[in-house]
Amino acid sequence: MAGTGVRIDGNTLRLPGGVAVRFVRTLRLPEKGTHPLPPGLGEFPVRRVSDFGDRVPPQWRGRGGVMLPVHLREAMWLSFTGTTEPAALQVGVGKVCAVSGKPWRDHLVRKPQNYLVLPRQPWLDGINSGKGTVRQFVAVPLGLGATVEGQVTGEEVWGGVQLQAFGLKERALAEWRRAERERRRQRTAGPFAGFGAPPPGGGPLPMAAAAPGAPPPAPSAPAGAPPRRAAAMGLGVGGSMHQEVYRDDRPLQDWSETPAGRVFVHLVTPPEWRRITGEAPPPSPVDRAAYTRAGLPWYDYYDEDAEDLDPSGALTDVKPVGDWLGDDLDPWQQPSPGQVTPLKDAPGKQVEDGDW
C-alpha cells in the first residue's frame, strides 16, 4: 500500500512540508453560551493501523492511516504548533469540511475557503459555525445521526477525522524563506536580541510525546470467527467558544494543486482500543468544576492582523450532541476573569494510506 508522506513522531502526526498535528484531550463545554478556550489535558495516544492489521476491521485496513481512543462525549482539539513552514491544511470530520461545511475535496477551494492556513492557525477546537466562534469537537458513535457527517449529509459512512496538507509552490516558498531570513536577521540585530523570545513550539499546555513501543499481544479471534466490527466513532459538536478561523490572504495560485500528504484518523471506543492494541486507554477527562475551582487557566487567543472567515451555513445548523443524547453535564462553574489567559495579540514511522 502506498505511503502518505505522513509519519508518526510519538503522538504527533507529521505531514510533508513541516505540518505537525496533535490531538489534545480537553474539557467538554456546556452547550449553552459562549466560552473561553478550554485547556489541554494531555495528548491522545495515536497508533498506526498497519501495526494491528489482524485486529482491525478490513475496512480500516483499506483506509490505512492511524487510530486513537475516545470516550463517548469526550471533547478534543487539534494542535498545529510546531508547524515549520506555510501550509494549507484541510480538516474533514466524516469527510465533511470542518471549515466550509462542504463535502470533502481533493483540492483547495477559496469560495468558500475549505482549508486552514498554518502556522497562522495555531489550533482548531471545533467546526466553523459562528462569527468568531467554533462549536467544540465531541465524540459520538456512528449510527445515531448525531455526527456532523450525519447531520450535513444524511449518512454516516466515514466517521473519524481526515487531514490533507498542501504546500506552497516553489517560487512562493522561496520568497517566504527569504522574508523569514530577513525577519530573523533584523530580530537578532536588535538592541534586545535574545530577550523575551518565546520558547520553541507553542499552544496553551505543551506536552511531551512518548514514542510507542512494539504492539503488545492481544487476544485473537477464534478460528473461523467472522471479522469483528470495531465500534467506530465520529465527531459531533458541543458548546461554543471564542475562536477565529482565519481567512487566507495569499493568492490561491501560490498553493500547490496536489496534496503533499494525507491521513485518515480512525476514532475508536476505549474497549475496542484495549482489544486491538492491548493498551489501557486514557481515563475519562477531569471534572470541569474541579478544574475551575483549582484556579487552572483557560485561554483567549486573538490575532489582530488576521481576518476571520464567515461561518458556514451548513455547519451553523448542526445540533449539539445533547440534542441527541440528552444533557448529562454537571452544574457548570464559570472561570473567573483572572483564570482566562490572553495569548498573542490576545522524525517517526511512515503512515500507510488507503482508499477513502
mmCIF file of C-alpha atoms in Angstrom:
data_model
loop_
_atom_site.group_PDB
_atom_site.id
_atom_site.type_symbol
_atom_site.label_atom_id
_atom_site.label_comp_id
_atom_site.label_asym_id
_atom_site.label_seq_id
_atom_site.Cartn_x
_atom_site.Cartn_y
_atom_site.Cartn_z
ATOM 1 C CA MET A 1 0.000 0.000 0.000
ATOM 2 C CA ALA A 2 1.300 3.453 -0.844
ATOM 3 C CA GLY A 3 2.759 5.747 1.775
ATOM 4 C CA THR A 4 1.176 9.098 2.553
ATOM 5 C CA GLY A 5 4.261 11.132 3.274
ATOM 6 C CA VAL A 6 2.871 11.239 6.832
ATOM 7 C CA ARG A 7 4.845 9.948 9.789
ATOM 8 C CA ILE A 8 4.166 9.363 13.476
ATOM 9 C CA ASP A 9 6.599 11.007 15.877
ATOM 10 C CA GLY A 10 5.451 9.964 19.340
ATOM 11 C CA ASN A 11 1.792 11.001 19.239
ATOM 12 C CA THR A 12 2.394 13.765 16.678
ATOM 13 C CA LEU A 13 1.418 13.373 13.038
ATOM 14 C CA ARG A 14 3.992 14.988 10.761
ATOM 15 C CA LEU A 15 2.716 15.763 7.282
ATOM 16 C CA PRO A 16 5.005 16.833 4.430
ATOM 17 C CA GLY A 17 6.047 20.468 4.425
ATOM 18 C CA GLY A 18 6.608 20.647 8.172
ATOM 19 C CA VAL A 19 2.966 20.325 9.306
ATOM 20 C CA ALA A 20 2.620 18.972 12.855
ATOM 21 C CA VAL A 21 -0.760 17.823 14.213
ATOM 22 C CA ARG A 22 -1.554 16.612 17.737
ATOM 23 C CA PHE A 23 -4.932 15.537 19.101
ATOM 24 C CA VAL A 24 -5.451 17.034 22.555
ATOM 25 C CA ARG A 25 -7.872 15.930 25.266
ATOM 26 C CA THR A 26 -9.856 18.721 26.886
ATOM 27 C CA LEU A 27 -12.867 19.695 28.984
ATOM 28 C CA ARG A 28 -16.283 19.449 27.380
ATOM 29 C CA LEU A 29 -18.085 22.789 27.459
ATOM 30 C CA PRO A 30 -21.768 23.420 28.217
ATOM 31 C CA GLU A 31 -23.870 23.567 25.072
ATOM 32 C CA LYS A 32 -25.363 26.931 26.056
ATOM 33 C CA GLY A 33 -23.407 30.184 25.994
ATOM 34 C CA THR A 34 -20.005 31.014 24.515
ATOM 35 C CA HIS A 35 -16.845 30.249 26.481
ATOM 36 C CA PRO A 36 -13.064 30.823 26.568
ATOM 37 C CA LEU A 37 -10.760 28.214 25.050
ATOM 38 C CA PRO A 38 -10.573 25.157 27.316
ATOM 39 C CA PRO A 39 -7.190 23.821 28.438
ATOM 40 C CA GLY A 40 -5.266 20.838 27.152
ATOM 41 C CA LEU A 41 -5.351 17.763 29.388
ATOM 42 C CA GLY A 42 -2.796 15.623 27.581
ATOM 43 C CA GLU A 43 -2.446 14.041 24.165
ATOM 44 C CA PHE A 44 -4.487 11.228 22.763
ATOM 45 C CA PRO A 45 -2.286 8.214 22.006
ATOM 46 C CA VAL A 46 -2.015 7.639 18.252
ATOM 47 C CA ARG A 47 -1.100 4.310 16.624
ATOM 48 C CA ARG A 48 -0.718 3.125 13.053
ATOM 49 C CA VAL A 49 -3.500 0.920 11.704
ATOM 50 C CA SER A 50 -0.909 -1.141 9.812
ATOM 51 C CA ASP A 51 0.663 -2.267 13.110
ATOM 52 C CA PHE A 52 -2.563 -4.082 14.031
ATOM 53 C CA GLY A 53 -3.669 -5.416 10.662
ATOM 54 C CA ASP A 54 -5.096 -8.667 12.022
ATOM 55 C CA ARG A 55 -7.054 -6.948 14.809
ATOM 56 C CA VAL A 56 -8.809 -4.120 12.985
ATOM 57 C CA PRO A 57 -11.760 -4.361 10.577
ATOM 58 C CA PRO A 58 -10.889 -4.881 6.889
ATOM 59 C CA GLN A 59 -12.490 -1.511 6.160
ATOM 60 C CA TRP A 60 -9.923 0.176 8.388
ATOM 61 C CA ARG A 61 -7.057 -1.667 6.707
ATOM 62 C CA GLY A 62 -8.401 -0.468 3.369
ATOM 63 C CA ARG A 63 -8.363 3.160 4.509
ATOM 64 C CA GLY A 64 -4.977 2.946 6.213
ATOM 65 C CA GLY A 65 -3.918 5.793 8.456
ATOM 66 C CA VAL A 66 -3.879 5.901 12.233
ATOM 67 C CA MET A 67 -6.276 5.456 15.155
ATOM 68 C CA LEU A 68 -6.852 6.932 18.594
ATOM 69 C CA PRO A 69 -9.227 6.142 21.500
ATOM 70 C CA VAL A 70 -12.045 8.481 22.583
ATOM 71 C CA HIS A 71 -14.724 8.193 25.249
ATOM 72 C CA LEU A 72 -18.365 8.847 24.454
ATOM 73 C CA ARG A 73 -18.900 12.627 24.523
ATOM 74 C CA GLU A 74 -15.212 13.289 25.055
ATOM 75 C CA ALA A 75 -14.012 16.612 23.626
ATOM 76 C CA MET A 76 -10.803 17.237 21.707
ATOM 77 C CA TRP A 77 -8.919 19.941 19.886
ATOM 78 C CA LEU A 78 -6.294 19.803 17.165
ATOM 79 C CA SER A 79 -2.942 21.475 17.814
ATOM 80 C CA PHE A 80 -0.781 22.674 14.907
ATOM 81 C CA THR A 81 2.015 24.178 16.983
ATOM 82 C CA GLY A 82 5.380 23.022 15.719
ATOM 83 C CA THR A 83 4.424 23.549 12.069
ATOM 84 C CA THR A 84 7.576 24.981 10.482
ATOM 85 C CA GLU A 85 6.541 26.395 7.076
ATOM 86 C CA PRO A 86 3.343 27.742 5.483
ATOM 87 C CA ALA A 87 0.820 25.062 4.604
ATOM 88 C CA ALA A 88 -2.831 24.763 3.733
ATOM 89 C CA LEU A 89 -4.458 22.034 5.810
ATOM 90 C CA GLN A 90 -7.847 20.530 5.070
ATOM 91 C CA VAL A 91 -9.660 19.058 8.094
ATOM 92 C CA GLY A 92 -12.561 16.709 7.490
ATOM 93 C CA VAL A 93 -14.994 15.267 10.039
ATOM 94 C CA GLY A 94 -16.580 12.252 8.375
ATOM 95 C CA LYS A 95 -15.396 13.760 5.050
ATOM 96 C CA VAL A 96 -17.319 16.987 5.702
ATOM 97 C CA CYS A 97 -15.022 20.017 5.693
ATOM 98 C CA ALA A 98 -14.815 21.454 9.227
ATOM 99 C CA VAL A 99 -14.188 24.932 7.748
ATOM 100 C CA SER A 100 -16.682 25.238 4.869
ATOM 101 C CA GLY A 101 -19.266 22.550 5.687
ATOM 102 C CA LYS A 102 -18.952 21.280 2.109
ATOM 103 C CA PRO A 103 -18.171 17.702 1.017
ATOM 104 C CA TRP A 104 -14.528 16.640 1.101
ATOM 105 C CA ARG A 105 -12.499 17.816 -1.922
ATOM 106 C CA ASP A 106 -9.086 16.693 -3.119
ATOM 107 C CA HIS A 107 -8.074 20.267 -3.954
ATOM 108 C CA LEU A 108 -8.172 23.698 -2.351
ATOM 109 C CA VAL A 109 -11.182 25.973 -2.847
ATOM 110 C CA ARG A 110 -11.375 29.656 -1.935
ATOM 111 C CA LYS A 111 -15.139 30.326 -2.189
ATOM 112 C CA PRO A 112 -15.887 29.115 0.382
ATOM 113 C CA GLN A 113 -12.417 28.510 1.806
ATOM 114 C CA ASN A 114 -12.054 24.813 2.619
ATOM 115 C CA TYR A 115 -8.748 24.819 4.493
ATOM 116 C CA LEU A 116 -6.786 26.302 7.367
ATOM 117 C CA VAL A 117 -3.635 28.376 6.907
ATOM 118 C CA LEU A 118 -0.711 27.178 9.020
ATOM 119 C CA PRO A 119 1.165 28.202 11.070
ATOM 120 C CA ARG A 120 -1.112 31.253 11.460
ATOM 121 C CA GLN A 121 -3.907 28.959 12.734
ATOM 122 C CA PRO A 122 -2.338 27.501 15.895
ATOM 123 C CA TRP A 123 -5.176 25.095 16.698
ATOM 124 C CA LEU A 124 -8.758 24.161 15.877
ATOM 125 C CA ASP A 125 -11.250 23.298 18.620
ATOM 126 C CA GLY A 126 -14.351 22.700 16.522
ATOM 127 C CA ILE A 127 -16.367 23.391 13.385
ATOM 128 C CA ASN A 128 -16.597 26.883 11.881
ATOM 129 C CA SER A 129 -20.223 27.575 12.785
ATOM 130 C CA GLY A 130 -20.275 31.166 14.091
ATOM 131 C CA LYS A 131 -18.699 34.576 13.570
ATOM 132 C CA GLY A 132 -15.555 34.480 15.685
ATOM 133 C CA THR A 133 -16.672 31.218 17.304
ATOM 134 C CA VAL A 134 -16.490 27.471 16.748
ATOM 135 C CA ARG A 135 -18.511 24.594 18.190
ATOM 136 C CA GLN A 136 -16.432 22.080 20.098
ATOM 137 C CA PHE A 137 -15.474 18.689 18.639
ATOM 138 C CA VAL A 138 -17.236 15.975 20.690
ATOM 139 C CA ALA A 139 -17.034 12.226 20.018
ATOM 140 C CA VAL A 140 -20.205 10.206 19.375
ATOM 141 C CA PRO A 141 -20.799 6.734 17.883
ATOM 142 C CA LEU A 142 -21.788 6.307 14.273
ATOM 143 C CA GLY A 143 -25.356 5.224 13.654
ATOM 144 C CA LEU A 144 -27.228 7.738 15.808
ATOM 145 C CA GLY A 145 -27.214 10.591 13.303
ATOM 146 C CA ALA A 146 -25.543 12.913 15.832
ATOM 147 C CA THR A 147 -22.249 13.405 13.980
ATOM 148 C CA VAL A 148 -21.533 16.407 11.780
ATOM 149 C CA GLU A 149 -21.368 13.943 8.897
ATOM 150 C CA GLY A 150 -24.812 12.543 9.667
ATOM 151 C CA GLN A 151 -26.469 15.931 10.059
ATOM 152 C CA VAL A 152 -24.905 17.523 6.966
ATOM 153 C CA THR A 153 -25.050 14.569 4.537
ATOM 154 C CA GLY A 154 -27.853 12.421 5.981
ATOM 155 C CA GLU A 155 -25.477 9.420 6.144
ATOM 156 C CA GLU A 156 -22.785 8.144 8.487
ATOM 157 C CA VAL A 157 -20.323 6.286 6.304
ATOM 158 C CA TRP A 158 -16.839 7.505 7.159
ATOM 159 C CA GLY A 159 -16.561 8.793 10.723
ATOM 160 C CA GLY A 160 -13.141 9.752 12.050
ATOM 161 C CA VAL A 161 -11.029 12.748 11.022
ATOM 162 C CA GLN A 162 -9.359 13.363 7.669
ATOM 163 C CA LEU A 163 -6.280 15.545 7.167
ATOM 164 C CA GLN A 164 -4.728 16.678 3.894
ATOM 165 C CA ALA A 165 -1.839 19.146 3.530
ATOM 166 C CA PHE A 166 -0.794 21.347 0.600
ATOM 167 C CA GLY A 167 2.493 23.221 0.411
ATOM 168 C CA LEU A 168 3.438 26.456 -1.311
ATOM 169 C CA LYS A 169 4.684 26.331 -4.879
ATOM 170 C CA GLU A 170 8.446 26.602 -5.263
ATOM 171 C CA ARG A 171 8.544 30.315 -6.070
ATOM 172 C CA ALA A 172 6.192 31.335 -3.250
ATOM 173 C CA LEU A 173 8.056 29.156 -0.754
ATOM 174 C CA ALA A 174 11.422 30.628 -1.789
ATOM 175 C CA GLU A 175 10.046 34.143 -1.263
ATOM 176 C CA TRP A 176 8.672 33.207 2.172
ATOM 177 C CA ARG A 177 12.015 31.715 3.212
ATOM 178 C CA ARG A 178 13.831 34.862 2.038
ATOM 179 C CA ALA A 179 11.458 37.046 4.065
ATOM 180 C CA GLU A 180 11.905 34.783 7.115
ATOM 181 C CA ARG A 181 15.701 35.054 6.920
ATOM 182 C CA GLU A 182 15.427 38.827 6.785
ATOM 183 C CA ARG A 183 12.986 38.892 9.699
ATOM 184 C CA ARG A 184 15.311 36.748 11.822
ATOM 185 C CA ARG A 185 18.290 38.907 10.865
ATOM 186 C CA GLN A 186 16.508 42.061 11.998
ATOM 187 C CA ARG A 187 15.350 40.424 15.204
ATOM 188 C CA THR A 188 18.817 39.190 16.187
ATOM 189 C CA ALA A 189 20.358 42.565 15.298
ATOM 190 C CA GLY A 190 18.020 44.480 17.621
ATOM 191 C CA PRO A 191 19.152 46.066 20.910
ATOM 192 C CA PHE A 192 17.317 43.444 22.996
ATOM 193 C CA ALA A 193 18.092 40.386 20.864
ATOM 194 C CA GLY A 194 17.688 37.169 22.796
ATOM 195 C CA PHE A 195 15.402 38.665 25.473
ATOM 196 C CA GLY A 196 11.734 37.776 25.693
ATOM 197 C CA ALA A 197 11.792 35.290 22.828
ATOM 198 C CA PRO A 198 9.085 32.638 23.130
ATOM 199 C CA PRO A 199 10.149 29.067 23.788
ATOM 200 C CA PRO A 200 10.081 26.578 20.893
ATOM 201 C CA GLY A 201 6.683 25.215 19.985
ATOM 202 C CA GLY A 202 3.568 26.782 21.463
ATOM 203 C CA GLY A 203 -0.024 26.202 22.477
ATOM 204 C CA PRO A 204 -1.630 26.501 25.875
ATOM 205 C CA LEU A 205 -0.206 23.434 27.596
ATOM 206 C CA PRO A 206 2.759 21.874 25.740
ATOM 207 C CA MET A 207 3.032 18.159 26.378
ATOM 208 C CA ALA A 208 5.821 15.681 25.735
ATOM 209 C CA ALA A 209 5.083 12.851 23.324
ATOM 210 C CA ALA A 210 6.402 9.435 24.242
ATOM 211 C CA ALA A 211 7.180 7.146 21.313
ATOM 212 C CA PRO A 212 5.126 3.970 21.448
ATOM 213 C CA GLY A 213 6.871 0.631 21.605
ATOM 214 C CA ALA A 214 6.039 -2.504 19.686
ATOM 215 C CA PRO A 215 2.363 -3.541 19.782
ATOM 216 C CA PRO A 216 1.699 -5.781 22.792
ATOM 217 C CA PRO A 217 -0.088 -9.093 22.256
ATOM 218 C CA ALA A 218 -3.870 -9.001 22.309
ATOM 219 C CA PRO A 219 -6.492 -11.752 22.285
ATOM 220 C CA SER A 220 -7.084 -13.126 18.796
ATOM 221 C CA ALA A 221 -10.463 -14.138 17.393
ATOM 222 C CA PRO A 222 -11.356 -17.855 17.383
ATOM 223 C CA ALA A 223 -10.579 -19.719 14.170
ATOM 224 C CA GLY A 224 -13.366 -19.337 11.645
ATOM 225 C CA ALA A 225 -14.997 -16.434 13.503
ATOM 226 C CA PRO A 226 -16.460 -13.657 11.307
ATOM 227 C CA PRO A 227 -14.476 -10.385 11.166
ATOM 228 C CA ARG A 228 -15.309 -8.186 14.132
ATOM 229 C CA ARG A 229 -16.616 -4.685 13.559
ATOM 230 C CA ALA A 230 -14.906 -2.143 15.786
ATOM 231 C CA ALA A 231 -17.120 0.445 17.463
ATOM 232 C CA ALA A 232 -16.333 3.338 15.136
ATOM 233 C CA MET A 233 -16.792 6.907 16.301
ATOM 234 C CA GLY A 234 -17.285 10.252 14.602
ATOM 235 C CA LEU A 235 -17.346 13.872 15.699
ATOM 236 C CA GLY A 236 -20.441 15.780 16.681
ATOM 237 C CA VAL A 237 -20.447 19.198 18.310
ATOM 238 C CA GLY A 238 -20.740 20.594 21.797
ATOM 239 C CA GLY A 239 -20.516 24.079 23.243
ATOM 240 C CA SER A 240 -19.478 27.290 21.516
ATOM 241 C CA MET A 241 -16.183 29.049 22.229
ATOM 242 C CA HIS A 242 -14.318 32.168 21.132
ATOM 243 C CA GLN A 243 -12.034 31.154 18.266
ATOM 244 C CA GLU A 244 -11.444 32.603 14.820
ATOM 245 C CA VAL A 245 -10.826 30.560 11.683
ATOM 246 C CA TYR A 246 -8.518 32.747 9.653
ATOM 247 C CA ARG A 247 -9.009 33.806 6.055
ATOM 248 C CA ASP A 248 -6.150 33.072 3.663
ATOM 249 C CA ASP A 249 -4.528 36.315 2.490
ATOM 250 C CA ARG A 250 -2.409 34.627 -0.198
ATOM 251 C CA PRO A 251 -3.464 34.165 -3.823
ATOM 252 C CA LEU A 252 -4.844 30.666 -4.293
ATOM 253 C CA GLN A 253 -2.308 30.235 -7.104
ATOM 254 C CA ASP A 254 0.519 30.254 -4.519
ATOM 255 C CA TRP A 255 -0.553 26.819 -3.279
ATOM 256 C CA SER A 256 0.211 23.519 -4.951
ATOM 257 C CA GLU A 257 -2.651 21.919 -6.886
ATOM 258 C CA THR A 258 -1.896 18.478 -5.466
ATOM 259 C CA PRO A 259 -1.692 17.452 -1.790
ATOM 260 C CA ALA A 260 1.705 16.744 -0.277
ATOM 261 C CA GLY A 261 0.273 14.201 2.151
ATOM 262 C CA ARG A 262 -2.947 12.985 3.696
ATOM 263 C CA VAL A 263 -4.066 10.668 6.502
ATOM 264 C CA PHE A 264 -7.279 9.071 7.769
ATOM 265 C CA VAL A 265 -7.636 9.190 11.569
ATOM 266 C CA HIS A 266 -9.944 6.484 12.939
ATOM 267 C CA LEU A 267 -11.682 7.118 16.276
ATOM 268 C CA VAL A 268 -12.303 4.017 18.391
ATOM 269 C CA THR A 269 -14.025 3.356 21.710
ATOM 270 C CA PRO A 270 -11.810 2.624 24.746
ATOM 271 C CA PRO A 271 -12.887 -1.074 24.999
ATOM 272 C CA GLU A 272 -12.039 -1.626 21.347
ATOM 273 C CA TRP A 273 -8.730 0.237 21.798
ATOM 274 C CA ARG A 274 -7.786 -2.156 24.581
ATOM 275 C CA ARG A 275 -8.819 -5.178 22.495
ATOM 276 C CA ILE A 276 -6.925 -4.018 19.396
ATOM 277 C CA THR A 277 -3.744 -2.633 20.956
ATOM 278 C CA GLY A 278 -3.565 -4.355 24.348
ATOM 279 C CA GLU A 279 -3.033 -0.894 25.879
ATOM 280 C CA ALA A 280 -5.074 0.825 28.552
ATOM 281 C CA PRO A 281 -6.923 3.845 27.103
ATOM 282 C CA PRO A 282 -6.634 7.242 28.818
ATOM 283 C CA PRO A 283 -9.091 7.800 31.682
ATOM 284 C CA SER A 284 -12.150 9.998 31.346
ATOM 285 C CA PRO A 285 -11.349 13.735 31.372
ATOM 286 C CA VAL A 286 -11.209 15.601 34.675
ATOM 287 C CA ASP A 287 -14.397 17.121 36.091
ATOM 288 C CA ARG A 288 -14.914 20.683 34.788
ATOM 289 C CA ALA A 289 -15.947 22.276 38.061
ATOM 290 C CA ALA A 290 -12.959 20.761 39.872
ATOM 291 C CA TYR A 291 -10.616 22.176 37.233
ATOM 292 C CA THR A 292 -12.090 25.651 37.569
ATOM 293 C CA ARG A 293 -12.094 25.545 41.397
ATOM 294 C CA ALA A 294 -8.399 24.698 41.322
ATOM 295 C CA GLY A 295 -7.730 28.017 39.561
ATOM 296 C CA LEU A 296 -6.142 26.434 36.493
ATOM 297 C CA PRO A 297 -6.038 28.539 33.313
ATOM 298 C CA TRP A 298 -8.384 28.965 30.383
ATOM 299 C CA TYR A 299 -7.313 30.830 27.237
ATOM 300 C CA ASP A 300 -8.253 33.603 24.838
ATOM 301 C CA TYR A 301 -6.411 33.869 21.512
ATOM 302 C CA TYR A 302 -6.697 36.801 19.136
ATOM 303 C CA ASP A 303 -4.631 37.809 16.094
ATOM 304 C CA GLU A 304 -5.333 41.415 15.159
ATOM 305 C CA ASP A 305 -3.520 41.033 11.814
ATOM 306 C CA ALA A 306 -5.751 38.189 10.617
ATOM 307 C CA GLU A 307 -9.304 38.201 9.252
ATOM 308 C CA ASP A 308 -11.924 35.747 10.470
ATOM 309 C CA LEU A 309 -13.761 33.596 7.914
ATOM 310 C CA ASP A 310 -17.531 33.844 7.710
ATOM 311 C CA PRO A 311 -19.299 30.888 9.322
ATOM 312 C CA SER A 312 -20.550 28.025 7.178
ATOM 313 C CA GLY A 313 -24.328 27.895 6.770
ATOM 314 C CA ALA A 314 -24.329 24.084 6.757
ATOM 315 C CA LEU A 315 -22.264 23.950 9.953
ATOM 316 C CA THR A 316 -24.321 26.643 11.692
ATOM 317 C CA ASP A 317 -27.315 24.291 11.536
ATOM 318 C CA VAL A 318 -25.524 21.330 13.176
ATOM 319 C CA LYS A 319 -27.177 20.482 16.508
ATOM 320 C CA PRO A 320 -25.095 19.663 19.601
ATOM 321 C CA VAL A 321 -24.849 16.083 20.845
ATOM 322 C CA GLY A 322 -27.029 16.923 23.846
ATOM 323 C CA ASP A 323 -29.989 17.309 21.483
ATOM 324 C CA TRP A 324 -29.499 13.673 20.501
ATOM 325 C CA LEU A 325 -28.243 12.037 23.693
ATOM 326 C CA GLY A 326 -29.713 14.257 26.406
ATOM 327 C CA ASP A 327 -27.956 16.570 28.839
ATOM 328 C CA ASP A 328 -25.544 14.909 31.261
ATOM 329 C CA LEU A 329 -23.403 17.874 32.277
ATOM 330 C CA ASP A 330 -22.637 18.566 35.914
ATOM 331 C CA PRO A 331 -23.527 22.076 37.129
ATOM 332 C CA TRP A 332 -21.227 24.495 35.319
ATOM 333 C CA GLN A 333 -18.810 26.746 37.196
ATOM 334 C CA GLN A 334 -17.720 29.647 35.007
ATOM 335 C CA PRO A 335 -13.984 30.510 35.178
ATOM 336 C CA SER A 336 -13.185 33.822 36.813
ATOM 337 C CA PRO A 337 -11.700 36.594 34.615
ATOM 338 C CA GLY A 338 -8.313 36.082 36.241
ATOM 339 C CA GLN A 339 -8.231 32.469 35.062
ATOM 340 C CA VAL A 340 -8.518 33.382 31.358
ATOM 341 C CA THR A 341 -5.031 33.860 29.935
ATOM 342 C CA PRO A 342 -4.699 36.004 26.762
ATOM 343 C CA LEU A 343 -2.333 34.598 24.124
ATOM 344 C CA LYS A 344 -0.591 36.518 21.296
ATOM 345 C CA ASP A 345 -2.472 39.741 20.408
ATOM 346 C CA ALA A 346 -4.896 38.311 22.539
ATOM 347 C CA PRO A 347 11.219 12.068 12.809
ATOM 348 C CA GLY A 348 8.900 8.861 13.059
ATOM 349 C CA LYS A 349 7.325 5.926 11.241
ATOM 350 C CA GLN A 350 5.703 6.088 7.816
ATOM 351 C CA VAL A 351 1.870 6.034 7.846
ATOM 352 C CA GLU A 352 0.186 3.994 5.111
ATOM 353 C CA ASP A 353 -2.604 5.450 3.009
ATOM 354 C CA GLY A 354 -5.663 3.707 1.598
ATOM 355 C CA ASP A 355 -8.883 4.281 -0.283
ATOM 356 C CA TRP A 356 -11.138 6.946 1.191
#
